[in-house]
Amino acid sequence: MREIWRLSDAVTRSISPENPTGAKGAGAMATEGTGAWAARELGRGWKVSPSIHLASGELATLAEVAGPGVIRHIWLTTDRGSLRGLVLRMFWDGEEAPSIEVPLGDFFCNGWTDELALVNSEPIVVAPAGGLNSYWQMPFRESARITLENVSDHGVPVYYQVTYSLEELPGQTAYLHAAWRRSHPLGQPAIHTIVDEVRGRGHYVGTYLAIEPGDSGWWGEGELKFYLDGDDEFPTICGTGTEDYFGGAWNFDLAGRYVRYSTAYLGLHQVLPAEQIYQARQRFGMYRWHLPDPIGFERELRVTVQALGWHSGGRYLPLERADIATTAFWYQTEPHAVGDPLPTDSLPSTPLPRTAGPSPRLGTRLRSFFAGAIRRFR
């Protein structure tokens, strides 16, 4: 934790609809805004402009500041059902291609919009009723620009506050990057690329994974693989299974049900529907932050995950019908390699109808089979 008692020369500023430039002494000066009617008897300085309305197809610049400095905290809330219909982008030092381009919900570990998933972690906190908080530290030398685009078919309210410090940065400063990818359906081979073509020096700091397995049964045998600095067919770092990478074990199954958890650095924080188990069309959300254990690379990085379940006879089953979306977080030196623009037509996340849960007898047989398979093959 930062030594908060140690004084520095940093200056704190904050941007919101009540102070859109973040200028000193310029807060609460609005005479028009979304709160003007409610404040009509109180006047200027009484929450006249607490939010903006973002129409369908509209792009808004939430913050644009000159550096050097560090974005310390972002708070935002909006229509909870539209989290994948909004695209968050961040640009450092005047770059044309964003270093961060992610659906808003996925940036805050809420790719599935069936219901809000609460998160209690060090860099990301999602509070009850929809408070989205980011504590990712985002340094910039010359400038920082944050935009939000509404690619949904309806307008939404957006409340936000971006707090940053103006301060000098050390010479070896790396910039935060984030990239989103979706495979739907996954197809052959059942391997989803989380990120590739990362060029430069840096360290990988986090993964958010949203998955609908597409086949019934246990779905998390696939390994996460990190290909570093020239690795070709085989990676330098290879995990032992999906639930293992996210800090869990044994199918996330405790007494015949998935048990959700959210901790400082990892979690299985979303299970939809929560009362079912081993269903093909269930949806799951999980995260892992490599803050105590960053994965360093000198020149390049590629990260993949296999989608793997169990077949009859104790055989692995590639989950070719899986729907997988991931967000990768990493720090690196600039310039960064420019990838393809985010495919906004892949974003809508229509809630699926709930399927009937397994009968007690079927659930017992499934659990017995998977427990036996695990004992034999792990």
XYZ file of C-alpha atoms in Angstrom:
378
model
C 0.000 0.000 0.000
C 1.208 3.489 -0.804
C 2.747 5.274 2.189
C -0.107 7.729 2.483
C 1.488 9.535 5.401
C 4.475 10.541 3.236
C 3.898 14.028 1.796
C 4.756 14.668 -1.855
C 4.530 17.420 -4.452
C 1.596 15.734 -6.218
C -1.527 17.829 -6.741
C -4.962 16.166 -6.690
C -7.605 17.006 -9.281
C -10.930 15.392 -10.194
C -13.180 15.500 -13.247
C -16.949 14.973 -13.146
C -19.992 16.542 -14.819
C -19.820 19.091 -11.974
C -16.226 20.012 -12.978
C -15.629 18.762 -16.547
C -12.116 20.236 -16.800
C -10.875 19.362 -13.317
C -9.644 22.935 -12.895
C -8.886 24.271 -9.433
C -11.874 26.016 -7.885
C -14.142 25.151 -10.836
C -16.425 22.576 -9.250
C -20.200 22.969 -8.776
C -20.372 26.024 -11.058
C -22.906 24.601 -13.538
C -26.134 26.447 -14.256
C -27.523 23.757 -16.571
C -27.483 19.973 -16.360
C -29.407 16.824 -15.533
C -30.068 18.059 -11.986
C -31.148 21.590 -12.874
C -34.868 20.893 -12.414
C -34.341 19.279 -9.007
C -32.129 22.212 -7.948
C -34.429 24.917 -9.328
C -35.285 26.216 -5.853
C -31.729 25.963 -4.558
C -29.669 27.452 -7.387
C -26.087 27.197 -8.465
C -23.801 24.926 -6.421
C -26.589 22.466 -5.513
C -26.019 19.396 -7.716
C -27.068 21.027 -10.950
C -24.996 18.735 -13.212
C -24.385 15.320 -11.604
C -24.464 13.265 -14.829
C -24.671 13.246 -18.607
C -27.126 11.590 -20.980
C -25.376 9.432 -23.583
C -27.616 8.873 -26.586
C -27.486 5.777 -28.775
C -24.534 6.080 -31.159
C -22.995 8.964 -29.213
C -19.380 9.192 -28.029
C -18.541 11.347 -25.016
C -15.156 12.471 -23.745
C -15.317 11.907 -20.003
C -11.883 13.313 -19.204
C -9.045 15.032 -21.027
C -6.095 16.287 -19.008
C -2.508 17.374 -19.514
C 0.301 15.587 -17.702
C 2.455 14.394 -16.264
C 0.228 12.582 -13.816
C -1.516 9.404 -12.688
C -5.202 8.518 -12.820
C -5.891 7.140 -9.339
C -9.593 6.306 -9.215
C -12.518 6.077 -11.616
C -16.068 5.830 -10.321
C -18.951 5.390 -12.738
C -22.530 4.173 -12.769
C -25.095 3.778 -15.524
C -27.891 1.483 -16.697
C -26.803 -1.919 -15.342
C -28.350 -3.760 -18.282
C -26.253 -1.800 -20.808
C -22.756 -2.532 -19.520
C -21.745 -4.380 -22.700
C -23.368 -1.762 -24.887
C -20.859 0.913 -23.839
C -17.222 0.978 -24.997
C -14.547 2.454 -22.730
C -11.384 3.793 -24.380
C -8.274 5.436 -22.945
C -5.530 7.234 -24.858
C -2.130 8.178 -23.462
C 0.124 11.021 -24.656
C -1.862 11.962 -27.731
C -1.864 8.530 -29.348
C -4.401 7.857 -32.120
C -5.038 4.190 -31.263
C -6.300 3.589 -27.712
C -4.216 1.702 -25.176
C -7.452 0.556 -23.517
C -10.489 -0.463 -25.581
C -12.909 -2.658 -23.648
C -16.683 -2.934 -23.140
C -17.470 -1.047 -19.961
C -18.895 -4.088 -18.191
C -15.927 -6.308 -18.992
C -13.470 -3.682 -17.725
C -15.332 -3.946 -14.409
C -15.631 -7.777 -14.542
C -19.308 -7.675 -15.525
C -19.515 -9.074 -19.030
C -22.782 -10.915 -18.427
C -25.580 -8.438 -17.835
C -28.234 -10.881 -16.597
C -27.576 -9.490 -13.128
C -24.922 -7.340 -11.492
C -21.910 -9.239 -10.126
C -20.316 -7.685 -7.048
C -16.509 -7.549 -6.935
C -14.330 -6.903 -3.888
C -10.770 -6.783 -5.188
C -7.809 -4.455 -4.998
C -7.998 -2.797 -8.454
C -11.719 -3.302 -9.197
C -14.682 -2.889 -6.845
C -18.300 -3.285 -7.947
C -20.662 -2.181 -5.216
C -24.322 -3.127 -4.726
C -26.755 -1.322 -7.066
C -24.082 -0.635 -9.680
C -21.199 1.464 -8.391
C -18.223 0.698 -10.673
C -14.813 1.531 -9.209
C -11.342 1.236 -10.741
C -8.176 1.672 -8.712
C -5.839 0.703 -11.565
C -2.975 3.200 -11.493
C -2.731 4.846 -14.919
C 0.315 7.073 -15.434
C 0.673 9.443 -18.396
C 3.388 11.934 -19.339
C 1.826 14.336 -21.816
C -1.906 13.732 -21.699
C -4.737 11.346 -20.868
C -8.082 11.091 -22.651
C -10.997 8.856 -21.609
C -14.020 8.334 -23.851
C -17.237 6.338 -23.594
C -19.218 5.305 -26.684
C -22.817 4.080 -26.595
C -23.216 1.311 -29.195
C -26.522 0.107 -27.745
C -29.920 0.916 -29.244
C -31.017 3.247 -26.435
C -29.752 6.195 -24.455
C -28.349 5.862 -20.924
C -27.468 8.140 -17.996
C -23.796 8.226 -17.030
C -22.582 9.430 -13.640
C -18.799 9.493 -13.282
C -15.798 10.914 -11.476
C -12.146 10.600 -12.535
C -9.631 11.475 -9.822
C -5.967 11.955 -10.731
C -2.741 13.427 -9.413
C -0.445 15.783 -11.286
C 3.124 14.728 -10.560
C 6.465 13.891 -12.133
C 7.006 10.295 -13.276
C 10.146 8.135 -13.104
C 12.008 7.273 -16.290
C 10.973 3.602 -16.332
C 7.226 4.268 -16.207
C 4.983 1.758 -18.026
C 1.466 2.493 -19.234
C -1.699 0.477 -18.511
C -3.213 -1.384 -21.459
C -6.343 -3.526 -21.716
C -7.768 -5.552 -24.599
C -11.031 -7.485 -25.019
C -11.657 -10.552 -27.174
C -14.669 -12.764 -27.687
C -14.967 -16.207 -29.338
C -18.603 -17.080 -30.027
C -18.771 -19.952 -30.769
C -15.192 -20.975 -30.092
C -14.874 -23.618 -32.832
C -11.795 -25.735 -33.602
C -9.327 -25.860 -32.023
C -11.006 -25.043 -28.723
C -8.372 -22.430 -27.858
C -9.209 -18.813 -27.127
C -6.503 -16.180 -27.543
C -6.637 -13.738 -24.651
C -4.026 -11.413 -26.110
C -1.278 -11.608 -28.722
C 1.022 -9.343 -30.705
C 1.991 -7.444 -27.578
C 5.282 -5.803 -28.457
C 7.549 -3.999 -26.013
C 8.724 -4.407 -22.463
C 6.285 -4.824 -19.621
C 4.398 -7.109 -17.285
C 1.028 -8.813 -17.451
C -1.192 -7.967 -14.488
C -4.662 -9.418 -14.910
C -7.307 -11.543 -16.624
C -11.086 -11.359 -16.564
C -12.869 -14.353 -18.116
C -16.574 -14.677 -18.951
C -17.581 -18.109 -20.243
C -20.679 -20.042 -21.245
C -19.383 -23.610 -21.830
C -21.957 -24.736 -24.414
C -21.813 -28.369 -23.221
C -23.078 -29.789 -19.962
C -20.685 -31.151 -17.359
C -17.514 -29.715 -15.906
C -15.957 -27.127 -18.215
C -12.749 -25.859 -16.573
C -9.935 -28.315 -17.391
C -8.306 -26.004 -19.955
C -4.850 -24.590 -19.269
C -3.830 -20.933 -19.460
C -0.558 -20.486 -21.311
C 1.840 -17.556 -21.433
C 4.162 -17.378 -24.450
C 7.052 -15.050 -23.665
C 9.733 -13.433 -25.830
C 9.897 -15.774 -28.819
C 8.073 -18.850 -27.493
C 6.562 -20.674 -30.455
C 4.656 -23.926 -30.075
C 5.161 -24.319 -26.348
C 4.834 -21.658 -23.630
C 7.167 -20.735 -20.811
C 4.340 -20.587 -18.257
C 1.568 -23.176 -18.323
C -1.088 -23.649 -15.661
C -2.864 -26.847 -14.641
C -6.500 -25.911 -15.263
C -8.868 -22.993 -15.520
C -10.215 -23.119 -11.979
C -6.647 -23.527 -10.691
C -5.507 -20.334 -12.438
C -8.352 -18.408 -10.805
C -7.421 -19.763 -7.390
C -10.114 -22.419 -7.078
C -10.025 -26.225 -7.131
C -12.075 -29.332 -7.851
C -14.570 -27.894 -10.345
C -15.491 -24.977 -8.037
C -17.890 -27.640 -6.684
C -18.571 -27.813 -2.969
C -21.321 -30.229 -1.847
C -22.899 -30.202 -5.285
C -22.991 -26.479 -5.957
C -20.729 -23.714 -7.210
C -19.511 -21.459 -4.412
C -18.792 -17.879 -5.449
C -15.940 -15.874 -3.942
C -14.328 -12.471 -4.465
C -10.942 -11.658 -2.932
C -8.255 -9.021 -3.359
C -6.507 -10.825 -6.207
C -8.833 -13.517 -7.586
C -12.401 -14.720 -7.634
C -15.288 -16.667 -9.156
C -17.733 -13.852 -8.567
C -20.523 -14.663 -11.014
C -22.544 -17.856 -11.549
C -25.757 -17.607 -13.583
C -28.092 -19.182 -12.584
C -26.585 -19.637 -9.127
C -28.767 -22.601 -8.164
C -27.674 -24.841 -11.077
C -24.522 -26.868 -11.697
C -22.853 -28.414 -14.789
C -25.358 -26.877 -17.223
C -24.373 -26.098 -20.822
C -25.889 -22.621 -20.841
C -24.787 -21.430 -17.434
C -22.623 -18.328 -17.402
C -19.582 -17.671 -15.245
C -17.345 -14.709 -14.496
C -13.921 -14.887 -12.827
C -10.812 -12.741 -12.437
C -7.182 -12.947 -11.430
C -4.936 -9.971 -10.744
C -1.175 -10.556 -10.953
C -0.346 -7.642 -8.688
C 1.843 -9.586 -6.216
C 3.082 -11.859 -9.041
C 3.301 -9.896 -12.331
C 4.401 -11.849 -15.409
C 7.278 -9.954 -16.998
C 8.214 -9.941 -20.670
C 11.103 -8.240 -22.459
C 9.931 -8.121 -26.102
C 6.580 -9.796 -26.698
C 3.678 -11.647 -25.110
C 0.862 -13.998 -26.130
C -1.703 -15.540 -23.749
C -4.237 -18.305 -24.517
C -6.770 -20.465 -22.687
C -8.130 -23.860 -23.685
C -11.847 -24.617 -23.332
C -11.891 -28.169 -22.051
C -14.462 -30.344 -20.332
C -15.022 -34.071 -19.849
C -16.245 -36.649 -22.363
C -17.583 -40.120 -21.636
C -14.960 -42.665 -20.666
C -12.828 -40.154 -18.784
C -11.667 -38.255 -21.909
C -11.175 -34.530 -22.280
C -13.858 -32.765 -24.344
C -12.887 -29.644 -26.353
C -15.737 -27.172 -25.854
C -16.147 -25.991 -29.427
C -19.555 -24.430 -28.720
C -18.301 -22.276 -25.864
C -18.842 -18.532 -25.725
C -15.716 -16.969 -24.196
C -14.898 -13.306 -23.660
C -11.721 -12.144 -21.936
C -10.144 -8.877 -20.911
C -6.364 -8.759 -20.524
C -4.617 -6.097 -18.433
C -0.911 -5.308 -18.725
C 1.596 -2.505 -18.321
C 4.154 -1.831 -21.051
C 6.377 0.793 -22.572
C 5.019 2.777 -25.496
C 4.509 2.665 -28.405
C 2.188 -0.345 -28.329
C 1.292 -2.569 -31.270
C -1.995 -1.496 -32.833
C -4.491 -4.326 -33.200
C -7.865 -4.538 -34.893
C -10.593 -2.214 -33.618
C -12.995 -3.693 -31.111
C -15.851 -5.405 -33.024
C -18.862 -3.633 -31.588
C -21.271 -6.054 -33.292
C -19.957 -8.775 -30.932
C -20.926 -6.871 -27.812
C -24.644 -7.407 -27.161
C -25.170 -9.811 -24.288
C -28.800 -10.876 -24.416
C -29.761 -12.829 -21.300
C -30.469 -16.451 -22.126
C -33.551 -18.315 -20.897
C -32.890 -20.310 -17.774
C -32.700 -24.014 -18.430
C -34.207 -26.547 -16.096
C -31.767 -27.843 -13.527
C -30.723 -31.502 -13.431
C -32.812 -34.011 -11.536
C -31.383 -35.121 -8.185
C -30.466 -38.536 -9.642
C -28.758 -37.003 -12.677
C -26.884 -34.521 -10.487
C -25.650 -37.371 -8.274
C -24.454 -39.380 -11.277
C -22.662 -36.351 -12.751
C -20.879 -35.564 -9.504
C -19.843 -39.196 -9.044
C -18.501 -39.377 -12.583
C -16.492 -36.143 -12.371
C -15.104 -36.972 -8.946
C -13.922 -40.348 -10.258
C -12.432 -38.795 -13.379
C -10.540 -36.242 -11.323
C -9.103 -38.920 -9.058
C -7.926 -40.945 -12.075
C -6.524 -38.231 -14.262
C -5.261 -35.377 -12.079
